[in-house]
Structure formats: C-alpha cells, structure tokens
C-alpha cells in the first residue's frame, strides 16, 4: 500500500464523522435515515457487483471461444469451401454465438 493510499485508512472515517455531524446540524435525526439506507443497501450492492463480475467473465470466455472459431474459419476458408463444410461451420459458429448471447442475457 502506498503512502498516499494510507490517508484513506484514517481520513475516510474522519470525513464521514465530520459530514454526519454537519448533516445532523442541518437536518436533525432525519440525516441518519440516509446512513441507514446506505448501510442496508450495502449487501445488495455487494451481491450485484459479484454477480456482474461473474457474468462478465463468463461472457468474455464465451466471446473468446467464438472468436477462436471464427479465426479458425477465416484461416481455413479455402478448405471449408473445397470440402463443402459451410453448413457445419455455420452451425459451429452460431452455437458459439448462442452461448455468448446466453451470457449476455444473464
């Protein structure tokens, strides 16, 4: 941890305390309703963030697989045309695309 980041260890709680005192002076006890909502919403935010990261990793993996298949197809297009494998390759690419779209919908 760098020296500049060490400020947040003691600075953030101090700033929250000062801000809550100012809000209390302005709004009274209703100022703490916002803090209560913030604390109650914290677990939901954490859950949504973890789920978003998991879905994005799955989507990126599916996209990488699809791009690998498309790159292979482009590299071997002469053979695909020569052996009339177009339909098989189209099905393979579309299968990968369906897997990618499934991750995008989640």
mmCIF file of C-alpha atoms in Angstrom:
data_model
loop_
_atom_site.group_PDB
_atom_site.id
_atom_site.type_symbol
_atom_site.label_atom_id
_atom_site.label_comp_id
_atom_site.label_asym_id
_atom_site.label_seq_id
_atom_site.Cartn_x
_atom_site.Cartn_y
_atom_site.Cartn_z
ATOM 1 C CA UNK A 1 0.000 0.000 0.000
ATOM 2 C CA UNK A 2 1.398 3.364 -0.954
ATOM 3 C CA UNK A 3 1.734 6.327 1.341
ATOM 4 C CA UNK A 4 -0.965 8.271 -0.499
ATOM 5 C CA UNK A 5 -3.420 5.399 -0.042
ATOM 6 C CA UNK A 6 -2.681 5.260 3.690
ATOM 7 C CA UNK A 7 -4.605 8.517 4.030
ATOM 8 C CA UNK A 8 -7.873 6.675 3.375
ATOM 9 C CA UNK A 9 -7.367 4.452 6.418
ATOM 10 C CA UNK A 10 -7.640 7.333 8.851
ATOM 11 C CA UNK A 11 -9.108 10.003 6.554
ATOM 12 C CA UNK A 12 -12.291 8.308 5.389
ATOM 13 C CA UNK A 13 -13.773 7.595 8.854
ATOM 14 C CA UNK A 14 -12.838 11.109 9.941
ATOM 15 C CA UNK A 15 -14.556 12.641 6.912
ATOM 16 C CA UNK A 16 -17.663 10.511 7.452
ATOM 17 C CA UNK A 17 -17.822 11.640 11.067
ATOM 18 C CA UNK A 18 -17.477 15.320 10.158
ATOM 19 C CA UNK A 19 -20.059 15.008 7.339
ATOM 20 C CA UNK A 20 -22.543 13.253 9.633
ATOM 21 C CA UNK A 21 -22.140 15.996 12.241
ATOM 22 C CA UNK A 22 -22.800 18.691 9.650
ATOM 23 C CA UNK A 23 -25.821 16.808 8.332
ATOM 24 C CA UNK A 24 -27.140 16.355 11.856
ATOM 25 C CA UNK A 25 -26.834 20.099 12.451
ATOM 26 C CA UNK A 26 -28.743 20.808 9.228
ATOM 27 C CA UNK A 27 -31.406 18.070 9.241
ATOM 28 C CA UNK A 28 -31.580 16.681 12.745
ATOM 29 C CA UNK A 29 -32.232 12.972 13.249
ATOM 30 C CA UNK A 30 -33.539 12.563 9.703
ATOM 31 C CA UNK A 31 -29.943 12.839 8.481
ATOM 32 C CA UNK A 32 -29.249 9.399 9.882
ATOM 33 C CA UNK A 33 -32.046 7.879 7.776
ATOM 34 C CA UNK A 34 -29.771 8.271 4.758
ATOM 35 C CA UNK A 35 -26.958 6.486 6.556
ATOM 36 C CA UNK A 36 -29.365 3.714 7.492
ATOM 37 C CA UNK A 37 -30.431 3.272 3.864
ATOM 38 C CA UNK A 38 -26.782 3.281 2.846
ATOM 39 C CA UNK A 39 -25.903 0.556 5.353
ATOM 40 C CA UNK A 40 -28.944 -1.544 4.438
ATOM 41 C CA UNK A 41 -28.182 -1.267 0.726
ATOM 42 C CA UNK A 42 -24.552 -2.274 1.101
ATOM 43 C CA UNK A 43 -25.118 -6.083 0.975
ATOM 44 C CA UNK A 44 -27.342 -5.738 -2.108
ATOM 45 C CA UNK A 45 -24.682 -3.689 -3.859
ATOM 46 C CA UNK A 46 -22.050 -6.287 -2.968
ATOM 47 C CA UNK A 47 -24.206 -9.123 -4.339
ATOM 48 C CA UNK A 48 -24.930 -7.279 -7.582
ATOM 49 C CA UNK A 49 -21.251 -6.423 -8.077
ATOM 50 C CA UNK A 50 -20.128 -10.038 -7.555
ATOM 51 C CA UNK A 51 -22.812 -11.318 -9.932
ATOM 52 C CA UNK A 52 -21.855 -8.723 -12.537
ATOM 53 C CA UNK A 53 -18.194 -9.759 -12.401
ATOM 54 C CA UNK A 54 -19.128 -13.457 -12.729
ATOM 55 C CA UNK A 55 -21.391 -12.809 -15.712
ATOM 56 C CA UNK A 56 -18.816 -10.619 -17.424
ATOM 57 C CA UNK A 57 -16.109 -13.260 -17.012
ATOM 58 C CA UNK A 58 -18.430 -15.904 -18.491
ATOM 59 C CA UNK A 59 -19.377 -13.617 -21.368
ATOM 60 C CA UNK A 60 -15.733 -12.829 -22.134
ATOM 61 C CA UNK A 61 -14.844 -16.528 -22.099
ATOM 62 C CA UNK A 62 -17.729 -17.315 -24.473
ATOM 63 C CA UNK A 63 -16.690 -14.454 -26.773
ATOM 64 C CA UNK A 64 -13.080 -15.678 -26.810
ATOM 65 C CA UNK A 65 -14.237 -19.168 -27.819
ATOM 66 C CA UNK A 66 -16.419 -17.731 -30.589
ATOM 67 C CA UNK A 67 -13.618 -15.532 -31.864
ATOM 68 C CA UNK A 68 -11.290 -18.541 -31.887
ATOM 69 C CA UNK A 69 -13.756 -20.486 -34.025
ATOM 70 C CA UNK A 70 -14.242 -17.531 -36.390
ATOM 71 C CA UNK A 71 -10.465 -17.048 -36.701
ATOM 72 C CA UNK A 72 -10.064 -20.734 -37.473
ATOM 73 C CA UNK A 73 -12.818 -20.473 -40.072
ATOM 74 C CA UNK A 74 -11.234 -17.454 -41.749
ATOM 75 C CA UNK A 75 -7.856 -19.190 -41.818
ATOM 76 C CA UNK A 76 -9.268 -22.329 -43.400
ATOM 77 C CA UNK A 77 -11.874 -20.817 -45.701
ATOM 78 C CA UNK A 78 -10.371 -22.486 -48.791
ATOM 79 C CA UNK A 79 -10.696 -25.923 -47.212
ATOM 80 C CA UNK A 80 -14.197 -25.190 -45.956
ATOM 81 C CA UNK A 81 -15.290 -24.201 -49.467
ATOM 82 C CA UNK A 82 -13.426 -27.061 -51.115
ATOM 83 C CA UNK A 83 -14.988 -29.750 -48.917
ATOM 84 C CA UNK A 84 -18.418 -28.003 -48.770
ATOM 85 C CA UNK A 85 -18.330 -27.717 -44.969
ATOM 86 C CA UNK A 86 -20.120 -24.346 -44.908
ATOM 87 C CA UNK A 87 -23.227 -25.572 -43.105
ATOM 88 C CA UNK A 88 -21.222 -27.404 -40.447
ATOM 89 C CA UNK A 89 -19.083 -24.329 -39.774
ATOM 90 C CA UNK A 90 -22.091 -22.030 -39.727
ATOM 91 C CA UNK A 91 -23.701 -24.284 -37.117
ATOM 92 C CA UNK A 92 -20.484 -24.319 -35.084
ATOM 93 C CA UNK A 93 -20.131 -20.524 -35.141
ATOM 94 C CA UNK A 94 -23.816 -19.992 -34.368
ATOM 95 C CA UNK A 95 -23.587 -22.447 -31.470
ATOM 96 C CA UNK A 96 -20.760 -20.394 -30.024
ATOM 97 C CA UNK A 97 -22.749 -17.216 -30.661
ATOM 98 C CA UNK A 98 -25.776 -18.672 -28.850
ATOM 99 C CA UNK A 99 -23.581 -19.446 -25.848
ATOM 100 C CA UNK A 100 -22.269 -15.878 -25.903
ATOM 101 C CA UNK A 101 -25.774 -14.403 -26.121
ATOM 102 C CA UNK A 102 -26.878 -16.625 -23.240
ATOM 103 C CA UNK A 103 -24.194 -14.995 -21.077
ATOM 104 C CA UNK A 104 -25.220 -11.533 -22.279
ATOM 105 C CA UNK A 105 -28.838 -12.121 -21.232
ATOM 106 C CA UNK A 106 -27.938 -13.169 -17.672
#
